[in-house]
Structures are given as C-alpha cells and as structure tokens.
Coordinates of C-alpha atoms in Angstrom, one line a residue:
Chain A
X227 CA 2.8 5.1 15.2
X228 CA 1.7 1.5 15.8
X229 CA 0.1 1.4 12.4
X230 CA 3.3 2.6 10.7
X231 CA 5.4 0.0 12.5
X232 CA 3.0 -2.8 11.5
X233 CA 3.3 -1.7 7.9
X234 CA 7.1 -1.4 8.2
X235 CA 7.3 -4.9 9.6
X236 CA 5.3 -6.5 6.8
X237 CA 7.3 -4.6 4.2
X238 CA 10.7 -5.5 5.6
X239 CA 9.7 -9.2 5.7
X240 CA 8.5 -8.8 2.1
X241 CA 12.0 -7.8 1.0
X242 CA 13.5 -11.0 2.4
X243 CA 10.6 -13.2 1.1
X244 CA 11.6 -12.4 -2.5
X245 CA 15.1 -12.3 -4.1
X246 CA 15.0 -8.4 -4.1
X247 CA 16.8 -8.2 -0.8
X248 CA 19.6 -10.6 -1.7
X249 CA 20.3 -9.2 -5.2
X250 CA 20.3 -5.7 -3.8
X251 CA 22.7 -6.5 -0.9
X252 CA 25.1 -8.6 -2.9
X253 CA 25.4 -6.0 -5.8
X254 CA 25.8 -3.2 -3.3
X255 CA 28.5 -5.0 -1.4
X256 CA 30.4 -6.1 -4.5
X257 CA 30.3 -2.6 -6.0
X258 CA 31.1 -0.8 -2.8
X259 CA 34.1 -3.1 -2.2
X260 CA 35.3 -3.1 -5.8
X261 CA 35.1 0.7 -6.1
X262 CA 36.8 1.3 -2.8
X263 CA 39.8 -0.9 -3.5
X264 CA 40.3 -0.1 -7.2
X265 CA 39.1 3.4 -8.2
X266 CA 39.3 4.5 -4.6
X267 CA 43.0 3.6 -4.2
X268 CA 42.3 2.2 -0.7
X269 CA 45.8 0.8 -0.3
X270 CA 47.9 3.2 -2.3
X271 CA 46.5 6.2 -0.3
X272 CA 48.2 4.8 2.8
X273 CA 45.6 6.4 5.1
X274 CA 43.6 4.5 7.7
X275 CA 40.1 5.9 6.9
X276 CA 37.1 5.1 4.8
X277 CA 37.0 8.3 2.7
X278 CA 37.1 6.5 -0.7
X279 CA 34.2 4.2 0.4
X280 CA 32.0 7.1 1.6
X281 CA 32.6 9.1 -1.6
X282 CA 31.2 6.2 -3.7
X283 CA 28.1 5.5 -1.6
X284 CA 25.9 8.3 -2.9
X285 CA 26.7 7.2 -6.5
X286 CA 25.8 3.6 -5.7
X287 CA 22.6 4.6 -3.9
X288 CA 21.7 6.8 -6.9
X289 CA 20.9 3.6 -8.9
X290 CA 20.1 1.1 -6.2
X291 CA 17.7 3.1 -4.0
X292 CA 15.4 4.0 -6.9
X293 CA 15.3 0.3 -7.7
X294 CA 14.0 -0.3 -4.2
X295 CA 11.5 2.5 -4.2
X296 CA 10.1 2.1 -7.8
X297 CA 7.9 -0.8 -6.6
X298 CA 6.8 0.7 -3.3
X299 CA 3.4 2.0 -4.5
X300 CA 3.4 0.9 -8.1
X301 CA 3.4 -2.8 -7.0
X302 CA 0.5 -2.2 -4.5
X303 CA -1.5 -0.7 -7.3
X304 CA -0.7 -3.5 -9.7
X305 CA -1.7 -6.2 -7.2
X306 CA -4.7 -4.2 -6.0
X307 CA -3.4 -4.6 -2.4
X308 CA -3.4 -0.8 -2.1
X309 CA -7.2 -1.1 -1.7
X310 CA -6.7 -3.6 1.1
X311 CA -3.9 -1.6 2.8
X312 CA -5.8 1.7 2.7
X313 CA -9.0 0.2 4.0
X314 CA -7.4 -1.1 7.1
X315 CA -7.7 1.2 10.1
X316 CA -4.3 2.7 9.4
X317 CA -4.0 6.4 8.5
X318 CA -2.5 7.2 5.1
X319 CA 0.6 8.9 6.6
X320 CA 1.2 5.8 8.7
X321 CA 1.3 3.6 5.5
X322 CA 3.7 6.1 3.9
X323 CA 6.0 6.3 7.0
X324 CA 5.8 2.5 7.4
X325 CA 7.0 1.8 3.9
X326 CA 9.7 4.4 4.2
X327 CA 11.0 3.1 7.5
X328 CA 11.1 -0.5 6.1
X329 CA 13.1 0.6 3.1
X330 CA 15.4 2.7 5.3
X331 CA 16.0 -0.2 7.7
X332 CA 16.8 -2.3 4.7
X333 CA 19.4 0.2 3.6
X334 CA 20.8 0.3 7.1
X335 CA 21.2 -3.5 6.9
X336 CA 23.1 -3.2 3.6
X337 CA 25.3 -0.5 5.0
X338 CA 26.0 -2.5 8.2
X339 CA 27.1 -5.5 6.1
X340 CA 30.0 -3.4 4.8
X341 CA 31.6 -3.9 8.3
X342 CA 34.5 -5.9 6.8
X343 CA 35.8 -2.5 5.5
X344 CA 35.9 -1.2 9.1
X345 CA 37.6 -4.4 10.3
X346 CA 40.2 -4.1 7.4
X347 CA 41.0 -0.5 8.1
X348 CA 41.3 -1.2 11.9
X349 CA 43.6 -4.1 11.2
X350 CA 45.9 -2.1 8.9
X351 CA 46.1 1.1 10.9
X352 CA 44.7 3.2 13.6
X353 CA 41.7 5.0 12.1
X354 CA 39.5 7.4 14.1
X355 CA 36.4 5.2 14.5
X356 CA 34.3 8.2 15.5
X357 CA 34.9 9.7 12.1
X358 CA 33.9 6.4 10.5
X359 CA 30.7 6.3 12.5
X360 CA 29.9 9.8 11.4
X361 CA 30.5 8.8 7.8
X362 CA 28.1 5.9 8.2
X363 CA 25.5 8.2 9.7
X364 CA 25.9 10.5 6.7
X365 CA 25.5 7.5 4.3
X366 CA 22.3 6.5 6.1
X367 CA 20.9 10.0 5.8
X368 CA 21.7 10.1 2.1
X369 CA 19.8 6.8 1.7
X370 CA 16.9 8.2 3.6
X371 CA 16.8 11.3 1.4
X372 CA 16.9 9.2 -1.8
X373 CA 14.3 6.8 -0.4
X374 CA 11.9 9.6 0.4
X375 CA 12.3 11.1 -3.1
X376 CA 11.9 7.8 -4.8
X377 CA 8.9 6.7 -2.8
X378 CA 7.1 10.0 -3.5
X379 CA 7.7 9.5 -7.3
X380 CA 6.5 5.9 -7.1
X381 CA 3.2 7.2 -5.7
X382 CA 2.7 9.4 -8.7
X383 CA 2.9 6.7 -11.4
X384 CA 1.7 3.2 -12.0
X385 CA 4.6 2.4 -14.2
X386 CA 7.7 1.1 -12.4
X387 CA 10.1 2.0 -15.2
X388 CA 9.0 5.6 -15.2
X389 CA 9.2 5.6 -11.4
X390 CA 12.8 4.3 -11.6
X391 CA 14.0 6.7 -14.3
X392 CA 12.5 9.8 -12.7
X393 CA 13.8 8.8 -9.3
X394 CA 17.3 8.4 -10.6
X395 CA 17.1 11.7 -12.4
X396 CA 15.9 13.5 -9.2
X397 CA 18.5 11.8 -7.0
X398 CA 21.2 12.7 -9.7
X399 CA 20.2 16.4 -9.3
X400 CA 20.8 16.2 -5.5
X401 CA 24.1 14.2 -6.0
X402 CA 25.7 16.2 -8.8
X403 CA 24.7 19.6 -7.6
X404 CA 27.8 19.9 -5.5
X405 CA 30.3 18.4 -8.0
X406 CA 33.0 20.7 -9.3
X407 CA 31.7 20.5 -12.9
X408 CA 28.4 22.0 -11.8
X409 CA 29.5 24.5 -9.2
X410 CA 32.4 25.9 -11.4
X411 CA 30.1 26.3 -14.4
X412 CA 27.5 28.1 -12.3
X413 CA 29.9 30.3 -10.3
X414 CA 31.3 31.7 -13.5
X415 CA 27.9 32.6 -14.9
X416 CA 25.4 32.6 -12.0
X417 CA 27.1 32.8 -8.7
X418 CA 23.8 32.8 -6.8
X419 CA 22.8 29.5 -8.3
X420 CA 26.2 28.0 -7.5
X421 CA 25.6 28.7 -3.8
X422 CA 22.1 27.1 -4.0
X423 CA 23.5 24.1 -5.8
X424 CA 26.1 23.6 -3.2
X425 CA 23.5 24.0 -0.4
X426 CA 21.2 21.3 -1.8
X427 CA 23.9 18.9 -2.7
X428 CA 23.9 15.7 -0.7
X429 CA 27.5 14.9 -1.6
X430 CA 28.7 18.2 -0.2
X431 CA 26.8 17.4 3.1
X432 CA 28.1 13.9 3.1
X433 CA 31.8 15.0 2.8
X434 CA 31.3 16.9 6.1
X435 CA 30.1 13.7 7.8
X436 CA 32.9 11.6 6.3
X437 CA 35.4 14.0 7.8
X438 CA 33.8 13.4 11.1
X439 CA 31.9 16.7 11.3
X440 CA 28.3 16.2 12.3
X441 CA 26.6 19.6 12.1
X442 CA 23.1 20.5 13.2
X443 CA 22.4 22.3 10.0
X444 CA 23.2 19.2 8.0
X445 CA 20.9 17.1 10.2
X446 CA 18.2 19.7 9.7
X447 CA 18.8 19.6 5.9
X448 CA 18.3 15.8 5.7
X449 CA 15.4 15.8 8.2
X450 CA 13.5 18.5 6.2
X451 CA 14.3 16.9 2.8
X452 CA 12.9 13.5 4.1
X453 CA 10.0 15.2 5.8
X454 CA 9.0 17.2 2.7
X455 CA 9.1 14.2 0.4
X456 CA 7.2 12.0 2.9
X457 CA 4.5 14.8 3.0
X458 CA 4.5 14.9 -0.8
X459 CA 4.2 11.1 -0.8
X460 CA 1.1 11.2 1.5
X461 CA -0.6 13.9 -0.7
X462 CA 0.3 11.9 -3.9
X463 CA -1.2 8.6 -2.4
X464 CA -4.3 10.4 -1.4
X465 CA -4.8 12.0 -4.8
X466 CA -3.8 9.0 -7.0
X467 CA -4.7 5.9 -4.9
X468 CA -7.8 5.0 -6.9
X469 CA -6.5 5.8 -10.4
Chain B
X200 CA -33.8 -1.3 13.9
X201 CA -30.6 0.8 13.9
X202 CA -29.0 1.6 10.6
X203 CA -25.3 0.6 10.7
X204 CA -24.6 1.7 7.2
X205 CA -26.0 5.0 6.0
X206 CA -25.2 6.1 2.4
X207 CA -26.3 9.6 1.7
X208 CA -26.5 11.1 -1.8
X209 CA -23.2 9.5 -2.7
X210 CA -21.8 10.7 -6.1
X211 CA -18.5 9.9 -7.9
X212 CA -17.4 11.6 -11.1
X213 CA -14.3 10.8 -13.1
X214 CA -14.0 13.8 -15.4
X215 CA -17.2 14.1 -17.4
X216 CA -18.2 10.5 -16.5
X217 CA -20.5 10.0 -13.5
X218 CA -19.8 6.5 -12.2
X219 CA -22.1 6.8 -9.2
X220 CA -25.0 9.2 -9.3
X221 CA -26.8 10.4 -6.1
X222 CA -27.0 6.9 -4.5
X223 CA -28.7 6.7 -1.1
X224 CA -29.7 3.8 1.1
X225 CA -29.3 2.5 4.6
X226 CA -28.7 -1.0 5.9
X227 CA -29.8 -2.1 9.4
X228 CA -28.4 -4.8 11.7
X229 CA -29.8 -8.1 10.6
X230 CA -30.1 -7.2 6.9
X231 CA -28.2 -8.7 4.1
X232 CA -28.3 -6.3 1.2
X233 CA -27.6 -7.7 -2.3
X234 CA -26.1 -5.0 -4.4
X235 CA -26.8 -5.9 -8.0
X236 CA -26.0 -4.4 -11.4
X237 CA -24.3 -5.1 -14.7
X238 CA -20.5 -4.7 -14.9
X239 CA -19.6 -1.1 -14.9
X240 CA -22.8 0.0 -13.2
X241 CA -20.9 1.5 -10.2
X242 CA -21.1 -1.3 -7.7
X243 CA -17.4 -1.4 -6.9
X244 CA -17.1 2.4 -6.9
X245 CA -19.9 2.7 -4.4
X246 CA -18.3 0.0 -2.2
X247 CA -14.9 1.6 -2.5
X248 CA -16.3 4.9 -1.3
X249 CA -18.1 3.1 1.5
X250 CA -14.9 1.5 2.6
X251 CA -13.1 4.8 2.6
X252 CA -10.8 4.0 -0.3
X253 CA -12.2 6.5 -2.8
X254 CA -13.2 10.0 -1.8
X255 CA -16.7 10.8 -2.9
X256 CA -17.2 13.8 -5.3
X257 CA -20.3 14.6 -3.3
X258 CA -22.4 13.1 -0.5
X259 CA -21.1 10.8 2.2
X260 CA -21.5 7.5 4.0
X261 CA -21.5 6.6 7.7
X262 CA -20.5 3.3 9.2
X263 CA -21.9 2.9 12.8
X264 CA -22.4 6.6 12.8
X265 CA -18.7 7.3 11.8
X266 CA -18.4 9.4 8.7
X267 CA -16.1 7.7 6.1
X268 CA -14.8 11.1 4.9
X269 CA -14.3 12.9 8.2
X270 CA -13.4 10.1 10.5
X271 CA -11.9 7.4 8.1
X272 CA -9.9 5.4 10.7
X273 CA -12.8 5.2 13.2
X274 CA -15.2 4.1 10.3
X275 CA -12.7 1.5 9.1
X276 CA -12.4 -0.1 12.5
X277 CA -16.1 -1.0 12.3
X278 CA -15.8 -2.4 8.8
X279 CA -14.8 -5.7 7.3
X280 CA -14.1 -5.1 3.6
X281 CA -13.4 -7.6 0.9
X282 CA -12.2 -5.7 -2.2
X283 CA -13.0 -6.8 -5.7
X284 CA -10.8 -9.7 -6.7
X285 CA -9.7 -10.3 -3.0
X286 CA -6.2 -8.8 -3.4
X287 CA -3.5 -10.3 -1.0
X288 CA 0.2 -10.0 -0.8
X289 CA 1.4 -13.0 -2.9
X290 CA 4.6 -13.8 -1.0
X291 CA 3.0 -13.9 2.5
X292 CA 1.8 -17.1 4.1
X293 CA -1.9 -17.3 5.0
X294 CA -1.1 -17.0 8.7
X295 CA 1.4 -14.2 8.0
X296 CA -1.1 -12.2 6.0
X297 CA -4.0 -12.6 8.5
X298 CA -1.6 -11.7 11.4
X299 CA -0.6 -8.5 9.5
X300 CA -4.3 -7.4 9.1
X301 CA -4.9 -8.3 12.8
X302 CA -1.9 -6.3 13.9
X303 CA -3.0 -3.4 11.8
X304 CA -6.3 -3.6 13.7
X305 CA -4.4 -3.4 17.0
X306 CA -4.4 -7.0 18.2
X307 CA -1.2 -8.4 19.7
X308 CA 0.0 -11.6 21.3
X309 CA -2.5 -14.3 22.4
X310 CA -5.5 -12.3 21.2
X311 CA -4.0 -11.9 17.8
X312 CA -3.3 -15.7 17.5
X313 CA -6.9 -16.5 18.7
X314 CA -8.4 -14.1 16.1
X315 CA -6.3 -15.5 13.3
X316 CA -7.2 -19.1 14.3
X317 CA -10.9 -18.2 14.6
X318 CA -10.9 -16.5 11.1
X319 CA -9.2 -19.5 9.6
X320 CA -11.6 -21.9 11.2
X321 CA -14.6 -19.9 9.8
X322 CA -13.3 -20.0 6.3
X323 CA -11.7 -23.5 6.5
X324 CA -8.2 -22.4 5.8
X325 CA -6.3 -24.4 8.5
X326 CA -5.0 -26.9 5.9
X327 CA -3.1 -24.2 4.0
X328 CA -2.1 -22.0 6.9
X329 CA 1.7 -22.0 6.1
X330 CA 1.4 -21.9 2.3
X331 CA 2.3 -18.7 0.5
X332 CA -0.9 -17.1 -0.8
X333 CA 0.5 -17.1 -4.4
X334 CA 0.5 -20.9 -4.4
X335 CA -3.2 -21.1 -3.6
X336 CA -6.1 -21.6 -6.0
X337 CA -8.5 -18.8 -6.8
X338 CA -11.1 -20.1 -4.3
X339 CA -8.6 -20.3 -1.5
X340 CA -7.4 -16.8 -2.2
X341 CA -10.9 -15.5 -2.0
X342 CA -11.3 -17.2 1.4
X343 CA -8.1 -15.6 2.6
X344 CA -9.5 -12.2 1.7
X345 CA -12.8 -13.2 3.4
X346 CA -10.9 -14.3 6.5
X347 CA -9.2 -11.0 6.7
X348 CA -12.5 -9.2 6.5
X349 CA -14.0 -11.3 9.3
X350 CA -11.0 -11.4 11.6
X351 CA -12.1 -8.6 13.9
X352 CA -15.8 -9.6 14.0
X353 CA -16.9 -6.3 12.6
X354 CA -20.5 -5.1 12.9
X355 CA -20.5 -4.1 9.2
X356 CA -19.4 -6.3 6.3
X357 CA -18.9 -5.1 2.8
X358 CA -18.1 -7.9 0.4
X359 CA -17.4 -7.2 -3.3
X360 CA -18.3 -10.4 -5.1
X361 CA -17.5 -12.8 -2.2
X362 CA -18.3 -16.0 -4.2
X363 CA -16.7 -15.2 -7.5
X364 CA -14.4 -18.0 -8.5
X365 CA -15.6 -20.4 -5.9
X366 CA -16.8 -23.9 -6.8
X367 CA -20.4 -24.8 -6.0
X368 CA -19.5 -26.4 -2.6
X369 CA -17.4 -23.4 -1.6
X370 CA -20.2 -21.1 -2.7
X371 CA -22.6 -23.0 -0.5
X372 CA -20.3 -22.7 2.5
X373 CA -19.7 -19.0 2.1
X374 CA -23.5 -18.5 1.8
X375 CA -24.0 -20.5 4.9
X376 CA -21.4 -18.4 6.7
X377 CA -23.0 -15.2 5.6
X378 CA -26.4 -16.4 6.7
X379 CA -25.1 -17.5 10.1
X380 CA -23.5 -14.1 10.7
X381 CA -26.5 -12.1 9.3
X382 CA -28.5 -11.6 12.6
X383 CA -25.6 -9.8 14.3
X384 CA -24.4 -7.6 11.4
X385 CA -25.2 -5.3 8.5
X386 CA -23.9 -7.0 5.4
X387 CA -23.6 -5.6 1.8
X388 CA -22.6 -8.1 -0.9
X389 CA -22.2 -7.2 -4.5
X390 CA -22.9 -9.9 -7.1
X391 CA -24.1 -10.5 -10.5
X392 CA -25.3 -14.0 -9.6
X393 CA -29.0 -13.6 -9.3
X394 CA -29.7 -16.9 -7.6
X395 CA -27.4 -15.8 -4.8
X396 CA -29.7 -12.8 -4.0
X397 CA -32.7 -15.1 -3.7
X398 CA -30.7 -17.5 -1.6
X399 CA -29.2 -15.2 1.1
X400 CA -30.3 -11.6 0.7
X401 CA -33.1 -10.0 2.7
X402 CA -33.1 -7.0 0.4
X403 CA -31.9 -6.2 -3.1
X404 CA -30.7 -2.9 -4.5
X405 CA -30.3 -2.7 -8.3
X406 CA -28.0 -0.1 -9.7
X407 CA -27.6 0.8 -13.4
X408 CA -25.5 3.5 -14.9
X409 CA -24.7 4.8 -11.4
X410 CA -28.3 5.2 -10.3
X411 CA -30.5 3.1 -8.0
X412 CA -33.3 1.6 -10.1
X413 CA -34.8 -0.8 -7.5
X414 CA -34.7 -1.3 -3.8
X415 CA -37.0 -4.0 -2.4
X416 CA -37.0 -7.6 -1.2
X417 CA -35.8 -10.3 -3.6
X418 CA -39.3 -11.8 -3.6
X419 CA -41.0 -8.5 -4.6
X420 CA -38.3 -7.9 -7.2
X421 CA -38.9 -11.4 -8.7
X422 CA -42.7 -10.8 -8.7
X423 CA -42.3 -7.9 -11.1
X424 CA -41.7 -10.3 -14.0
X425 CA -41.6 -14.0 -15.1
X426 CA -38.1 -14.4 -13.5
X427 CA -35.5 -12.5 -11.6
X428 CA -33.3 -12.7 -14.8
X429 CA -36.0 -10.9 -16.9
X430 CA -36.6 -8.3 -14.2
X431 CA -32.9 -7.6 -14.0
X432 CA -32.6 -7.2 -17.7
X433 CA -35.6 -4.9 -17.8
X434 CA -34.3 -2.7 -15.0
X435 CA -30.7 -2.5 -16.3
X436 CA -31.4 -2.3 -20.1
X437 CA -34.8 -0.6 -19.9
X438 CA -36.6 -3.5 -21.7
X439 CA -40.1 -4.8 -21.0
X440 CA -40.0 -7.5 -18.3
X441 CA -43.0 -9.3 -19.8
X442 CA -42.7 -9.1 -23.6
X443 CA -45.1 -12.0 -24.1
X444 CA -47.8 -10.2 -22.1
X445 CA -47.7 -7.1 -24.2

C-alpha cells in the first residue's frame, strides 16, 4: 500500500502544481451554487435541506470527472513517464490505486469546499445534518464510481479527447439509467430491463443517500463498481502500457 | 565473476514484426557493456524488457537472480533504469521528483533526504534543485533522470542513451561517473556514439534487426576493420569492412 500512497501523493501535488485544480474547483463551485439556487429553487422550496444540490452533483460530475480522468494515463504515455513509473519497484495495481486515490481525494476537496451551502441552510433553518452528511457520502461515492470508470477508459487510449468522450458516455449510462424517461420507456416494453436500469443507476442510489438512508447494498454496489473498474484499469495498463 | 544481468533468449514480436529476436547475453559485476546498433535495431525494446516495462514474447531476463517476468518488483529494486529520452514529470521540482522516486523505493525521512542530496551531488544538480524540471535544458533533464537511476545505489544500471543531448563537458563528466561506478556494478549503456564505447565500455554487443551480430571487447571489435565506424557499418548493413583490401 505504501507504493500506492507515494503515487497518490505525487499525483495530488501535480493537480495543484498546474491550473487544472483551480479551474476544476472554481467551475464546480460556481455551477453547483448556481444550479442549486436557480434551477433547484433553493429558497422557494422553503425546506432546510440540500436535496436540490445533491440532485445536480451527478450531472456536474458527469462532465467534470472525465475531464480529470482523461489525462491520468494518456498524459503519462505522452510524456513517456509511464516508463519511469512502471519501472519503479511499485506494482501495477499500486500505481492504478494511487492515481485513483489522488483523484478521489481531489473530488473530496472540491465537495468539501461547498461547505457554504451547509452553513447557509443551517443559518436559515434547522436541517438534519445527519441527512446532509449521508448526502455528501453519496456524492463522494458517485465521484469514486465515475473516476474508476474514467481512469479505466483513459488506460485504453492514448488520445485524451477519445478518453473524455467515452468516459462521459459511460458515466451518462450510469446516470441516466434511473431517470423517469428511461425507466418508463423500458417498463412499458421490457420490464426486466427497467429493473436492471434502476439497479445500476447511480442517481437512484444517490437519492437514497440524500434522504439520509445509508444502506449496505448501496455501499456494496459502489464498492464493487469501483473495484471492478480498478481491476479493468490494471489489466488495461498491463496490456497497453508499451503501445 | 557473478552475472548480475542474465538475458536468456529474449524475444519481442509486434504482430508479424520481430523487434528483438532471440537475444542472450550476461553482464557481470565490473563490466560496462555498450549496447550498439542503428536506430530501430531493438536496443530500447531489449532494455525495456530488461527493466520490466515490456513483457517479452518469449525468453526472460534476470537481475541479480530475480526474474523480471515472475518477480518484477524484486527485480526492479536492484535496478537503476534511465528510459530513452529521460522522461520526468515537467511540473515537479528536481528535489520533488527525486524525493518521489526515493519514496517509491521505500526511503523516508533523513535517509530519503541524504539519498536525494547524494544523487544530486553525483550529477551536479544542486544549483537547480528547486527549479521545475520543465524549465531545465536538455542536458540538465538527462542528469535528473540519471540522478533518479542512481539514487538507490543499485547493483545494476541500465541506461538508454545516457549522454544524448549533453554538451562535450557534460558527456565527459557522465563518462567519468560511469567509469567510477563500474567496479561495483553491472552497467549496460545503449548508444550510437562509437567513441563512447571505446572510451568507457569493457565489452560491446552489436545488435542489428533484433539479432546480436557481435559480442566482444571494443578493441577486438575495432581490430576487425580500419575503424570502429567501418566495422559498425559492416555488421549492421552487411557491407565489407575493408573494401579497399578486396
């Protein structure tokens, strides 16, 4: 695990050494705030909770997380540093996990910086802060799932644009699967698929968290989604590293 | 003499193209092996397999007895590797980059700082220690890569074109450094600068189209024709080394 943490530390420092971190965080915060207060009807709802915020987070992550992951492996290939990284005495899975942990920690920082929303809602009313904490946990797990998917796709291609577009498409599948448009369409024609779509939907899972319900099966869902894509990532790096 | 590097029937195919074809040799402690060949002959591919970056199609290599395919992490611990072009993370400072490679090798705290300082002293990098790597000249970048390869004082060094892009003074310094380390280590350097082979190598292996075509001392190699250049051309192009004698 020491190898993974060494890689994670370097990666995380790398985000802040370039404008990537600041652009990402600023855009995320502006969009999250704007959507929550305008489209989300934060004030007009008259309820002391962060439901509107939590419902927009997956849609923001849908575009922003692939922007983080598209360069994870593609950039190492372009610079040739992948040759350096993978000839250090660090196992390939440690490099994969290290990169993932750094990106995840970075998303956690971005989420933590939305704290003014929590302060606002506490100043205006008496929200259940346990429910808010559960909602944040859900958002973090959605970020983790999207990061794992995006990182695995990044390992498959040298081209950052392709990595970005494919990652957005893959994350979109997991986000939209639970939306009424998809489930209603499927339940009329193929009820079996509608059940599956609802089961793999991250928005469906997140709505549980944002109501304060932390269920073991949701945790297992995210853990296995992340685990599967990290495994796929390790296989992809091993197969494609020298291409 | 114990062989620290053992390469055994190493082969790498990319589709129908065979980049490295049944290459075998060993390098003992105290030897500096010059790995020669024209561009595209398979030098870098062989070194990448030796460093555990590429998986061989057939055959294997051992570093200090550790198989690079079966025990990659143990083999990499014994190895200092300078990849072709000396890639580094551009946004990191020299100290930051060396500390990262040191940490990846398990050093912490005071020992890490000592290792980084020692590697910078060997490669004369102290003057630029806090500069981001991307702001450095080509020669400095190469020395940063070299410092990372030397940081853990490995018994085996594999350096892909260590003097490429250096000015004559820097070349001289790197050669002196390699010569000074030679008695303790097994060193493989790839190059297409023939004078370098005569200057520092105790043995030369010439590779062409993925196959070993010569494996002898630089002096014996030079004695095959009027000059090392002519012998190299003859071996790699299949021409006669002494056209005027024919």
